Amino acid sequence: PTAVQPEVRNEHYQIKHVSWMQNSRLRQSPVLTQNANGPCPLLALVNALVLSTPQDLDTALVEALRTREQVSLGLLLDIVFDELMSGRRGDTAIRLPDVSELYAFLRALHTGMNVNPSFIIPAGVREDTAGCFEETKEMRLYSTFNIPLIHGWLPPKHSLAYAAFERSALTFEDAQNIQFLQSELEDKLQAEGLPQTEQQLLQDIHTMKNFFVTWPTQLTDHGLQAVEQSLKPGQVAILFRNDHFSTLYKEPTRGALMTLVTDAGYSSHEEIVWESLVDVNGAASELFSGDF
């Protein structure tokens, strides 16, 4: 922690103190709002940790934020790290061979996190499961927080898009890389024709590109339904969408999906806490108070 650069440690996040309903009880929680860098994964993660902390449990993280109007990035990293090492989130972090690697990962979350969405649901997993990501070192370190990181950028199981991804590109990065073959395949098609396997590959590339054009917000109707079905009432998760990370909550009474409003423009509006997630482009979303 002492090795963090001074200019990084001195950056601050504003804190908004919100009242919200959980299990028919009104509770107070301090949440971070967006700074100039926008909705980074560190902000979404800290807010998810705060909201998922039991109401009767006073942790160093919650107490440090509850008594402040703003918090420096350096202090925030320290208390999140302490929360992980306390064992309250499981002992995965404590058992890491290199704990300093985890702290470096926390620092990196301030500016972003590389994730590679998978479009295919693993074998043996229910079809209405939310989307997952390629297993990387970053994802392994992230898993120490025990907060689900999900996406809803999913084609339906029996669609042409699903079949194309399953055959030719399981993840987003695979799909991007394979598109470099398109011009070569099209030239070969004009010149001498293509064997069946390459014809199928070219068709899959067109199908995948059409999928990306059709669902530009990185959320599909099927994926939204899968997210809704996979979360339990009252569960907190982090949703990846539009290259952003949002703190997501499934309202337990009606099962509605709500994202935490962290825009600094609403920081002085105590009555605005949630935004409903009801469609893929936000056209029908509404703002809600803490008691929904």
PDB file of N, CA, C and O in Angstrom, residues 210-282:
ATOM      1  N   ASN A 210     -23.536  -9.439 -37.733  1.00  0.00           N
ATOM      2  CA  ASN A 210     -24.936  -9.014 -37.655  1.00  0.00           C
ATOM      3  C   ASN A 210     -25.423  -8.999 -36.207  1.00  0.00           C
ATOM      4  O   ASN A 210     -26.188  -8.113 -35.804  1.00  0.00           O
ATOM      5  N   PHE A 211     -24.965  -9.957 -35.407  1.00  0.00           N
ATOM      6  CA  PHE A 211     -25.308  -9.984 -33.985  1.00  0.00           C
ATOM      7  C   PHE A 211     -24.798  -8.723 -33.281  1.00  0.00           C
ATOM      8  O   PHE A 211     -25.519  -8.093 -32.497  1.00  0.00           O
ATOM      9  N   PHE A 212     -23.569  -8.327 -33.565  1.00  0.00           N
ATOM     10  CA  PHE A 212     -22.996  -7.140 -32.923  1.00  0.00           C
ATOM     11  C   PHE A 212     -23.733  -5.867 -33.341  1.00  0.00           C
ATOM     12  O   PHE A 212     -23.915  -4.953 -32.531  1.00  0.00           O
ATOM     13  N   VAL A 213     -24.150  -5.808 -34.611  1.00  0.00           N
ATOM     14  CA  VAL A 213     -24.895  -4.638 -35.092  1.00  0.00           C
ATOM     15  C   VAL A 213     -26.289  -4.592 -34.472  1.00  0.00           C
ATOM     16  O   VAL A 213     -26.797  -3.526 -34.116  1.00  0.00           O
ATOM     17  N   THR A 214     -26.902  -5.743 -34.311  1.00  0.00           N
ATOM     18  CA  THR A 214     -28.266  -5.813 -33.775  1.00  0.00           C
ATOM     19  C   THR A 214     -28.313  -5.480 -32.289  1.00  0.00           C
ATOM     20  O   THR A 214     -29.287  -4.883 -31.814  1.00  0.00           O
ATOM     21  N   TRP A 215     -27.263  -5.833 -31.548  1.00  0.00           N
ATOM     22  CA  TRP A 215     -27.252  -5.637 -30.086  1.00  0.00           C
ATOM     23  C   TRP A 215     -26.055  -4.786 -29.681  1.00  0.00           C
ATOM     24  O   TRP A 215     -25.125  -5.271 -29.026  1.00  0.00           O
ATOM     25  N   PRO A 216     -26.026  -3.501 -30.068  1.00  0.00           N
ATOM     26  CA  PRO A 216     -24.848  -2.659 -29.835  1.00  0.00           C
ATOM     27  C   PRO A 216     -24.631  -2.271 -28.371  1.00  0.00           C
ATOM     28  O   PRO A 216     -23.540  -1.827 -28.016  1.00  0.00           O
ATOM     29  N   THR A 217     -25.660  -2.430 -27.512  1.00  0.00           N
ATOM     30  CA  THR A 217     -25.499  -2.052 -26.105  1.00  0.00           C
ATOM     31  C   THR A 217     -24.928  -3.176 -25.254  1.00  0.00           C
ATOM     32  O   THR A 217     -24.883  -3.081 -24.034  1.00  0.00           O
ATOM     33  N   GLN A 218     -24.488  -4.268 -25.922  1.00  0.00           N
ATOM     34  CA  GLN A 218     -23.916  -5.423 -25.221  1.00  0.00           C
ATOM     35  C   GLN A 218     -24.920  -6.052 -24.260  1.00  0.00           C
ATOM     36  O   GLN A 218     -24.559  -6.526 -23.176  1.00  0.00           O
ATOM     37  N   LEU A 219     -26.188  -6.043 -24.678  1.00  0.00           N
ATOM     38  CA  LEU A 219     -27.262  -6.686 -23.929  1.00  0.00           C
ATOM     39  C   LEU A 219     -28.339  -7.095 -24.919  1.00  0.00           C
ATOM     40  O   LEU A 219     -28.716  -6.306 -25.786  1.00  0.00           O
ATOM     41  N   THR A 220     -28.810  -8.338 -24.831  1.00  0.00           N
ATOM     42  CA  THR A 220     -29.867  -8.819 -25.716  1.00  0.00           C
ATOM     43  C   THR A 220     -31.136  -9.059 -24.907  1.00  0.00           C
ATOM     44  O   THR A 220     -31.098  -9.143 -23.670  1.00  0.00           O
ATOM     45  N   ASP A 221     -32.246  -9.190 -25.598  1.00  0.00           N
ATOM     46  CA  ASP A 221     -33.500  -9.505 -24.906  1.00  0.00           C
ATOM     47  C   ASP A 221     -33.380 -10.828 -24.149  1.00  0.00           C
ATOM     48  O   ASP A 221     -33.807 -10.944 -22.996  1.00  0.00           O
ATOM     49  N   HIS A 222     -32.797 -11.821 -24.809  1.00  0.00           N
ATOM     50  CA  HIS A 222     -32.596 -13.115 -24.157  1.00  0.00           C
ATOM     51  C   HIS A 222     -31.646 -12.983 -22.975  1.00  0.00           C
ATOM     52  O   HIS A 222     -31.868 -13.573 -21.906  1.00  0.00           O
ATOM     53  N   GLY A 223     -30.578 -12.211 -23.147  1.00  0.00           N
ATOM     54  CA  GLY A 223     -29.608 -12.038 -22.069  1.00  0.00           C
ATOM     55  C   GLY A 223     -30.195 -11.324 -20.872  1.00  0.00           C
ATOM     56  O   GLY A 223     -29.889 -11.666 -19.713  1.00  0.00           O
ATOM     57  N   LEU A 224     -31.040 -10.327 -21.122  1.00  0.00           N
ATOM     58  CA  LEU A 224     -31.686  -9.616 -20.024  1.00  0.00           C
ATOM     59  C   LEU A 224     -32.569 -10.565 -19.218  1.00  0.00           C
ATOM     60  O   LEU A 224     -32.585 -10.533 -17.982  1.00  0.00           O
ATOM     61  N   GLN A 225     -33.287 -11.421 -19.928  1.00  0.00           N
ATOM     62  CA  GLN A 225     -34.119 -12.404 -19.247  1.00  0.00           C
ATOM     63  C   GLN A 225     -33.261 -13.398 -18.465  1.00  0.00           C
ATOM     64  O   GLN A 225     -33.613 -13.801 -17.347  1.00  0.00           O
ATOM     65  N   ALA A 226     -32.129 -13.777 -19.018  1.00  0.00           N
ATOM     66  CA  ALA A 226     -31.230 -14.702 -18.328  1.00  0.00           C
ATOM     67  C   ALA A 226     -30.668 -14.083 -17.063  1.00  0.00           C
ATOM     68  O   ALA A 226     -30.552 -14.750 -16.029  1.00  0.00           O
ATOM     69  N   VAL A 227     -30.301 -12.801 -17.113  1.00  0.00           N
ATOM     70  CA  VAL A 227     -29.814 -12.107 -15.920  1.00  0.00           C
ATOM     71  C   VAL A 227     -30.889 -12.095 -14.841  1.00  0.00           C
ATOM     72  O   VAL A 227     -30.629 -12.379 -13.667  1.00  0.00           O
ATOM     73  N   GLU A 228     -32.109 -11.777 -15.249  1.00  0.00           N
ATOM     74  CA  GLU A 228     -33.222 -11.726 -14.296  1.00  0.00           C
ATOM     75  C   GLU A 228     -33.464 -13.091 -13.650  1.00  0.00           C
ATOM     76  O   GLU A 228     -33.693 -13.186 -12.449  1.00  0.00           O
ATOM     77  N   GLN A 229     -33.385 -14.144 -14.464  1.00  0.00           N
ATOM     78  CA  GLN A 229     -33.652 -15.489 -13.952  1.00  0.00           C
ATOM     79  C   GLN A 229     -32.523 -16.008 -13.071  1.00  0.00           C
ATOM     80  O   GLN A 229     -32.760 -16.784 -12.135  1.00  0.00           O
ATOM     81  N   SER A 230     -31.306 -15.598 -13.345  1.00  0.00           N
ATOM     82  CA  SER A 230     -30.160 -16.173 -12.638  1.00  0.00           C
ATOM     83  C   SER A 230     -29.909 -15.546 -11.270  1.00  0.00           C
ATOM     84  O   SER A 230     -29.287 -16.170 -10.412  1.00  0.00           O
ATOM     85  N   LEU A 231     -30.382 -14.312 -11.065  1.00  0.00           N
ATOM     86  CA  LEU A 231     -30.172 -13.652  -9.771  1.00  0.00           C
ATOM     87  C   LEU A 231     -31.289 -14.006  -8.796  1.00  0.00           C
ATOM     88  O   LEU A 231     -32.455 -14.091  -9.162  1.00  0.00           O
ATOM     89  N   LYS A 232     -30.917 -14.181  -7.543  1.00  0.00           N
ATOM     90  CA  LYS A 232     -31.901 -14.439  -6.506  1.00  0.00           C
ATOM     91  C   LYS A 232     -32.482 -13.106  -6.003  1.00  0.00           C
ATOM     92  O   LYS A 232     -31.809 -12.068  -6.078  1.00  0.00           O
ATOM     93  N   PRO A 233     -33.712 -13.101  -5.489  1.00  0.00           N
ATOM     94  CA  PRO A 233     -34.274 -11.870  -4.921  1.00  0.00           C
ATOM     95  C   PRO A 233     -33.364 -11.322  -3.823  1.00  0.00           C
ATOM     96  O   PRO A 233     -32.906 -12.047  -2.942  1.00  0.00           O
ATOM     97  N   GLY A 234     -33.066 -10.026  -3.918  1.00  0.00           N
ATOM     98  CA  GLY A 234     -32.204  -9.384  -2.932  1.00  0.00           C
ATOM     99  C   GLY A 234     -30.721  -9.542  -3.198  1.00  0.00           C
ATOM    100  O   GLY A 234     -29.901  -9.056  -2.411  1.00  0.00           O
ATOM    101  N   GLN A 235     -30.350 -10.177  -4.312  1.00  0.00           N
ATOM    102  CA  GLN A 235     -28.933 -10.405  -4.601  1.00  0.00           C
ATOM    103  C   GLN A 235     -28.301  -9.194  -5.268  1.00  0.00           C
ATOM    104  O   GLN A 235     -28.928  -8.495  -6.058  1.00  0.00           O
ATOM    105  N   VAL A 236     -27.042  -8.958  -4.951  1.00  0.00           N
ATOM    106  CA  VAL A 236     -26.250  -7.875  -5.544  1.00  0.00           C
ATOM    107  C   VAL A 236     -25.240  -8.487  -6.513  1.00  0.00           C
ATOM    108  O   VAL A 236     -24.626  -9.514  -6.223  1.00  0.00           O
ATOM    109  N   ALA A 237     -25.086  -7.874  -7.673  1.00  0.00           N
ATOM    110  CA  ALA A 237     -24.122  -8.341  -8.664  1.00  0.00           C
ATOM    111  C   ALA A 237     -23.546  -7.135  -9.384  1.00  0.00           C
ATOM    112  O   ALA A 237     -23.967  -5.985  -9.163  1.00  0.00           O
ATOM    113  N   ILE A 238     -22.582  -7.390 -10.249  1.00  0.00           N
ATOM    114  CA  ILE A 238     -22.016  -6.342 -11.100  1.00  0.00           C
ATOM    115  C   ILE A 238     -22.291  -6.736 -12.545  1.00  0.00           C
ATOM    116  O   ILE A 238     -21.962  -7.850 -12.970  1.00  0.00           O
ATOM    117  N   LEU A 239     -22.911  -5.826 -13.282  1.00  0.00           N
ATOM    118  CA  LEU A 239     -23.295  -6.080 -14.669  1.00  0.00           C
ATOM    119  C   LEU A 239     -22.359  -5.349 -15.614  1.00  0.00           C
ATOM    120  O   LEU A 239     -22.144  -4.145 -15.473  1.00  0.00           O
ATOM    121  N   PHE A 240     -21.802  -6.085 -16.577  1.00  0.00           N
ATOM    122  CA  PHE A 240     -20.985  -5.478 -17.621  1.00  0.00           C
ATOM    123  C   PHE A 240     -21.873  -5.207 -18.827  1.00  0.00           C
ATOM    124  O   PHE A 240     -22.504  -6.124 -19.374  1.00  0.00           O
ATOM    125  N   ARG A 241     -21.934  -3.947 -19.229  1.00  0.00           N
ATOM    126  CA  ARG A 241     -22.758  -3.549 -20.376  1.00  0.00           C
ATOM    127  C   ARG A 241     -22.255  -2.209 -20.894  1.00  0.00           C
ATOM    128  O   ARG A 241     -21.869  -1.332 -20.114  1.00  0.00           O
ATOM    129  N   ASN A 242     -22.250  -2.024 -22.206  1.00  0.00           N
ATOM    130  CA  ASN A 242     -21.768  -0.767 -22.806  1.00  0.00           C
ATOM    131  C   ASN A 242     -20.346  -0.427 -22.357  1.00  0.00           C
ATOM    132  O   ASN A 242     -20.006   0.751 -22.156  1.00  0.00           O
ATOM    133  N   ASP A 243     -19.524  -1.455 -22.191  1.00  0.00           N
ATOM    134  CA  ASP A 243     -18.138  -1.289 -21.738  1.00  0.00           C
ATOM    135  C   ASP A 243     -18.053  -0.647 -20.362  1.00  0.00           C
ATOM    136  O   ASP A 243     -17.012  -0.071 -20.009  1.00  0.00           O
ATOM    137  N   HIS A 244     -19.133  -0.698 -19.584  1.00  0.00           N
ATOM    138  CA  HIS A 244     -19.172  -0.151 -18.235  1.00  0.00           C
ATOM    139  C   HIS A 244     -19.545  -1.242 -17.240  1.00  0.00           C
ATOM    140  O   HIS A 244     -20.115  -2.277 -17.612  1.00  0.00           O
ATOM    141  N   PHE A 245     -19.245  -0.973 -15.989  1.00  0.00           N
ATOM    142  CA  PHE A 245     -19.580  -1.884 -14.905  1.00  0.00           C
ATOM    143  C   PHE A 245     -20.581  -1.179 -13.987  1.00  0.00           C
ATOM    144  O   PHE A 245     -20.301  -0.091 -13.491  1.00  0.00           O
ATOM    145  N   SER A 246     -21.734  -1.805 -13.763  1.00  0.00           N
ATOM    146  CA  SER A 246     -22.779  -1.208 -12.943  1.00  0.00           C
ATOM    147  C   SER A 246     -23.126  -2.128 -11.782  1.00  0.00           C
ATOM    148  O   SER A 246     -23.110  -3.358 -11.931  1.00  0.00           O
ATOM    149  N   THR A 247     -23.454  -1.536 -10.633  1.00  0.00           N
ATOM    150  CA  THR A 247     -23.913  -2.314  -9.485  1.00  0.00           C
ATOM    151  C   THR A 247     -25.387  -2.634  -9.688  1.00  0.00           C
ATOM    152  O   THR A 247     -26.215  -1.743  -9.841  1.00  0.00           O
ATOM    153  N   LEU A 248     -25.708  -3.922  -9.674  1.00  0.00           N
ATOM    154  CA  LEU A 248     -27.044  -4.406  -9.990  1.00  0.00           C
ATOM    155  C   LEU A 248     -27.676  -5.042  -8.753  1.00  0.00           C
ATOM    156  O   LEU A 248     -27.000  -5.723  -7.981  1.00  0.00           O
ATOM    157  N   TYR A 249     -28.982  -4.815  -8.587  1.00  0.00           N
ATOM    158  CA  TYR A 249     -29.712  -5.359  -7.431  1.00  0.00           C
ATOM    159  C   TYR A 249     -31.046  -5.901  -7.915  1.00  0.00           C
ATOM    160  O   TYR A 249     -31.737  -5.246  -8.709  1.00  0.00           O
ATOM    161  N   LYS A 250     -31.403  -7.083  -7.454  1.00  0.00           N
ATOM    162  CA  LYS A 250     -32.706  -7.643  -7.791  1.00  0.00           C
ATOM    163  C   LYS A 250     -33.662  -7.358  -6.645  1.00  0.00           C
ATOM    164  O   LYS A 250     -33.549  -7.935  -5.568  1.00  0.00           O
ATOM    165  N   GLU A 251     -34.572  -6.434  -6.891  1.00  0.00           N
ATOM    166  CA  GLU A 251     -35.537  -6.012  -5.865  1.00  0.00           C
ATOM    167  C   GLU A 251     -36.367  -7.227  -5.444  1.00  0.00           C
ATOM    168  O   GLU A 251     -36.951  -7.904  -6.289  1.00  0.00           O
ATOM    169  N   PRO A 252     -36.389  -7.548  -4.148  1.00  0.00           N
ATOM    170  CA  PRO A 252     -36.942  -8.832  -3.722  1.00  0.00           C
ATOM    171  C   PRO A 252     -38.460  -8.950  -3.787  1.00  0.00           C
ATOM    172  O   PRO A 252     -38.979 -10.053  -3.919  1.00  0.00           O
ATOM    173  N   THR A 253     -39.194  -7.847  -3.722  1.00  0.00           N
ATOM    174  CA  THR A 253     -40.656  -7.937  -3.671  1.00  0.00           C
ATOM    175  C   THR A 253     -41.240  -8.330  -5.021  1.00  0.00           C
ATOM    176  O   THR A 253     -42.050  -9.260  -5.126  1.00  0.00           O
ATOM    177  N   ARG A 254     -40.824  -7.631  -6.081  1.00  0.00           N
ATOM    178  CA  ARG A 254     -41.358  -7.901  -7.418  1.00  0.00           C
ATOM    179  C   ARG A 254     -40.333  -8.541  -8.352  1.00  0.00           C
ATOM    180  O   ARG A 254     -40.663  -8.900  -9.477  1.00  0.00           O
ATOM    181  N   GLY A 255     -39.104  -8.664  -7.899  1.00  0.00           N
ATOM    182  CA  GLY A 255     -38.076  -9.267  -8.737  1.00  0.00           C
ATOM    183  C   GLY A 255     -37.556  -8.375  -9.829  1.00  0.00           C
ATOM    184  O   GLY A 255     -36.952  -8.854 -10.790  1.00  0.00           O
ATOM    185  N   ALA A 256     -37.774  -7.049  -9.711  1.00  0.00           N
ATOM    186  CA  ALA A 256     -37.316  -6.119 -10.743  1.00  0.00           C
ATOM    187  C   ALA A 256     -35.801  -5.916 -10.645  1.00  0.00           C
ATOM    188  O   ALA A 256     -35.226  -5.902  -9.554  1.00  0.00           O
ATOM    189  N   LEU A 257     -35.156  -5.759 -11.811  1.00  0.00           N
ATOM    190  CA  LEU A 257     -33.730  -5.468 -11.840  1.00  0.00           C
ATOM    191  C   LEU A 257     -33.514  -3.965 -11.718  1.00  0.00           C
ATOM    192  O   LEU A 257     -34.135  -3.179 -12.436  1.00  0.00           O
ATOM    193  N   MET A 258     -32.626  -3.582 -10.810  1.00  0.00           N
ATOM    194  CA  MET A 258     -32.327  -2.173 -10.569  1.00  0.00           C
ATOM    195  C   MET A 258     -30.823  -1.956 -10.578  1.00  0.00           C
ATOM    196  O   MET A 258     -30.073  -2.741  -9.997  1.00  0.00           O
ATOM    197  N   THR A 259     -30.386  -0.901 -11.256  1.00  0.00           N
ATOM    198  CA  THR A 259     -28.984  -0.516 -11.194  1.00  0.00           C
ATOM    199  C   THR A 259     -28.850   0.692 -10.272  1.00  0.00           C
ATOM    200  O   THR A 259     -29.700   1.574 -10.249  1.00  0.00           O
ATOM    201  N   LEU A 260     -27.787   0.700  -9.506  1.00  0.00           N
ATOM    202  CA  LEU A 260     -27.541   1.800  -8.579  1.00  0.00           C
ATOM    203  C   LEU A 260     -27.156   3.052  -9.353  1.00  0.00           C
ATOM    204  O   LEU A 260     -26.278   3.020 -10.214  1.00  0.00           O
ATOM    205  N   VAL A 261     -27.818   4.169  -9.064  1.00  0.00           N
ATOM    206  CA  VAL A 261     -27.520   5.438  -9.736  1.00  0.00           C
ATOM    207  C   VAL A 261     -26.289   6.054  -9.072  1.00  0.00           C
ATOM    208  O   VAL A 261     -26.317   6.413  -7.891  1.00  0.00           O
ATOM    209  N   THR A 262     -25.205   6.163  -9.826  1.00  0.00           N
ATOM    210  CA  THR A 262     -23.960   6.694  -9.273  1.00  0.00           C
ATOM    211  C   THR A 262     -23.491   7.958  -9.981  1.00  0.00           C
ATOM    212  O   THR A 262     -22.398   8.448  -9.705  1.00  0.00           O
ATOM    213  N   ASP A 263     -24.293   8.479 -10.893  1.00  0.00           N
ATOM    214  CA  ASP A 263     -23.921   9.699 -11.613  1.00  0.00           C
ATOM    215  C   ASP A 263     -23.808  10.858 -10.630  1.00  0.00           C
ATOM    216  O   ASP A 263     -24.707  11.110  -9.829  1.00  0.00           O
ATOM    217  N   ALA A 264     -22.684  11.569 -10.700  1.00  0.00           N
ATOM    218  CA  ALA A 264     -22.446  12.673  -9.772  1.00  0.00           C
ATOM    219  C   ALA A 264     -23.514  13.757  -9.886  1.00  0.00           C
ATOM    220  O   ALA A 264     -23.753  14.502  -8.937  1.00  0.00           O
ATOM    221  N   GLY A 265     -24.187  13.843 -11.042  1.00  0.00           N
ATOM    222  CA  GLY A 265     -25.234  14.837 -11.220  1.00  0.00           C
ATOM    223  C   GLY A 265     -26.418  14.617 -10.299  1.00  0.00           C
ATOM    224  O   GLY A 265     -27.197  15.541 -10.049  1.00  0.00           O
ATOM    225  N   TYR A 266     -26.574  13.395  -9.794  1.00  0.00           N
ATOM    226  CA  TYR A 266     -27.673  13.088  -8.875  1.00  0.00           C
ATOM    227  C   TYR A 266     -27.208  13.009  -7.418  1.00  0.00           C
ATOM    228  O   TYR A 266     -27.959  12.594  -6.550  1.00  0.00           O
ATOM    229  N   SER A 267     -25.972  13.387  -7.151  1.00  0.00           N
ATOM    230  CA  SER A 267     -25.420  13.213  -5.804  1.00  0.00           C
ATOM    231  C   SER A 267     -26.165  14.027  -4.754  1.00  0.00           C
ATOM    232  O   SER A 267     -26.215  13.641  -3.586  1.00  0.00           O
ATOM    233  N   SER A 268     -26.776  15.134  -5.152  1.00  0.00           N
ATOM    234  CA  SER A 268     -27.521  15.953  -4.189  1.00  0.00           C
ATOM    235  C   SER A 268     -29.001  15.585  -4.135  1.00  0.00           C
ATOM    236  O   SER A 268     -29.769  16.197  -3.393  1.00  0.00           O
ATOM    237  N   HIS A 269     -29.408  14.592  -4.917  1.00  0.00           N
ATOM    238  CA  HIS A 269     -30.809  14.171  -4.946  1.00  0.00           C
ATOM    239  C   HIS A 269     -30.951  12.866  -4.160  1.00  0.00           C
ATOM    240  O   HIS A 269     -30.793  11.774  -4.706  1.00  0.00           O
ATOM    241  N   GLU A 270     -31.249  12.987  -2.886  1.00  0.00           N
ATOM    242  CA  GLU A 270     -31.343  11.806  -2.033  1.00  0.00           C
ATOM    243  C   GLU A 270     -32.482  10.889  -2.449  1.00  0.00           C
ATOM    244  O   GLU A 270     -32.456   9.690  -2.168  1.00  0.00           O
ATOM    245  N   GLU A 271     -33.480  11.456  -3.130  1.00  0.00           N
ATOM    246  CA  GLU A 271     -34.644  10.649  -3.500  1.00  0.00           C
ATOM    247  C   GLU A 271     -34.391   9.773  -4.723  1.00  0.00           C
ATOM    248  O   GLU A 271     -35.206   8.915  -5.060  1.00  0.00           O
ATOM    249  N   ILE A 272     -33.267   9.947  -5.402  1.00  0.00           N
ATOM    250  CA  ILE A 272     -32.946   9.150  -6.585  1.00  0.00           C
ATOM    251  C   ILE A 272     -31.834   8.172  -6.230  1.00  0.00           C
ATOM    252  O   ILE A 272     -30.698   8.569  -5.974  1.00  0.00           O
ATOM    253  N   VAL A 273     -32.175   6.877  -6.201  1.00  0.00           N
ATOM    254  CA  VAL A 273     -31.221   5.846  -5.809  1.00  0.00           C
ATOM    255  C   VAL A 273     -31.054   4.778  -6.891  1.00  0.00           C
ATOM    256  O   VAL A 273     -29.954   4.336  -7.162  1.00  0.00           O
ATOM    257  N   TRP A 274     -32.155   4.383  -7.521  1.00  0.00           N
ATOM    258  CA  TRP A 274     -32.131   3.275  -8.473  1.00  0.00           C
ATOM    259  C   TRP A 274     -32.620   3.693  -9.858  1.00  0.00           C
ATOM    260  O   TRP A 274     -33.394   4.629  -9.988  1.00  0.00           O
ATOM    261  N   GLU A 275     -32.175   2.944 -10.863  1.00  0.00           N
ATOM    262  CA  GLU A 275     -32.723   3.054 -12.209  1.00  0.00           C
ATOM    263  C   GLU A 275     -33.114   1.656 -12.671  1.00  0.00           C
ATOM    264  O   GLU A 275     -32.316   0.717 -12.567  1.00  0.00           O
ATOM    265  N   SER A 276     -34.337   1.513 -13.151  1.00  0.00           N
ATOM    266  CA  SER A 276     -34.811   0.198 -13.552  1.00  0.00           C
ATOM    267  C   SER A 276     -34.111  -0.271 -14.828  1.00  0.00           C
ATOM    268  O   SER A 276     -33.778   0.526 -15.703  1.00  0.00           O
ATOM    269  N   LEU A 277     -33.902  -1.575 -14.902  1.00  0.00           N
ATOM    270  CA  LEU A 277     -33.315  -2.194 -16.089  1.00  0.00           C
ATOM    271  C   LEU A 277     -34.383  -3.095 -16.693  1.00  0.00           C
ATOM    272  O   LEU A 277     -34.603  -4.213 -16.235  1.00  0.00           O
ATOM    273  N   VAL A 278     -35.069  -2.581 -17.710  1.00  0.00           N
ATOM    274  CA  VAL A 278     -36.222  -3.304 -18.262  1.00  0.00           C
ATOM    275  C   VAL A 278     -36.089  -3.582 -19.759  1.00  0.00           C
ATOM    276  O   VAL A 278     -36.873  -4.341 -20.315  1.00  0.00           O
ATOM    277  N   ASP A 279     -35.120  -2.946 -20.420  1.00  0.00           N
ATOM    278  CA  ASP A 279     -34.919  -3.213 -21.840  1.00  0.00           C
ATOM    279  C   ASP A 279     -33.450  -3.022 -22.193  1.00  0.00           C
ATOM    280  O   ASP A 279     -32.652  -2.599 -21.357  1.00  0.00           O
ATOM    281  N   VAL A 280     -33.108  -3.349 -23.429  1.00  0.00           N
ATOM    282  CA  VAL A 280     -31.692  -3.401 -23.788  1.00  0.00           C
ATOM    283  C   VAL A 280     -31.073  -2.034 -24.044  1.00  0.00           C
ATOM    284  O   VAL A 280     -29.845  -1.887 -23.990  1.00  0.00           O
ATOM    285  N   ASN A 281     -31.879  -1.017 -24.328  1.00  0.00           N
ATOM    286  CA  ASN A 281     -31.311   0.294 -24.649  1.00  0.00           C
ATOM    287  C   ASN A 281     -31.700   1.400 -23.678  1.00  0.00           C
ATOM    288  O   ASN A 281     -31.356   2.562 -23.884  1.00  0.00           O
ATOM    289  N   GLY A 282     -32.427   1.059 -22.614  1.00  0.00           N
ATOM    290  CA  GLY A 282     -32.768   2.045 -21.599  1.00  0.00           C
ATOM    291  C   GLY A 282     -33.918   2.953 -21.957  1.00  0.00           C
ATOM    292  O   GLY A 282     -34.192   3.920 -21.235  1.00  0.00           O
TER     293      GLY A 282
END
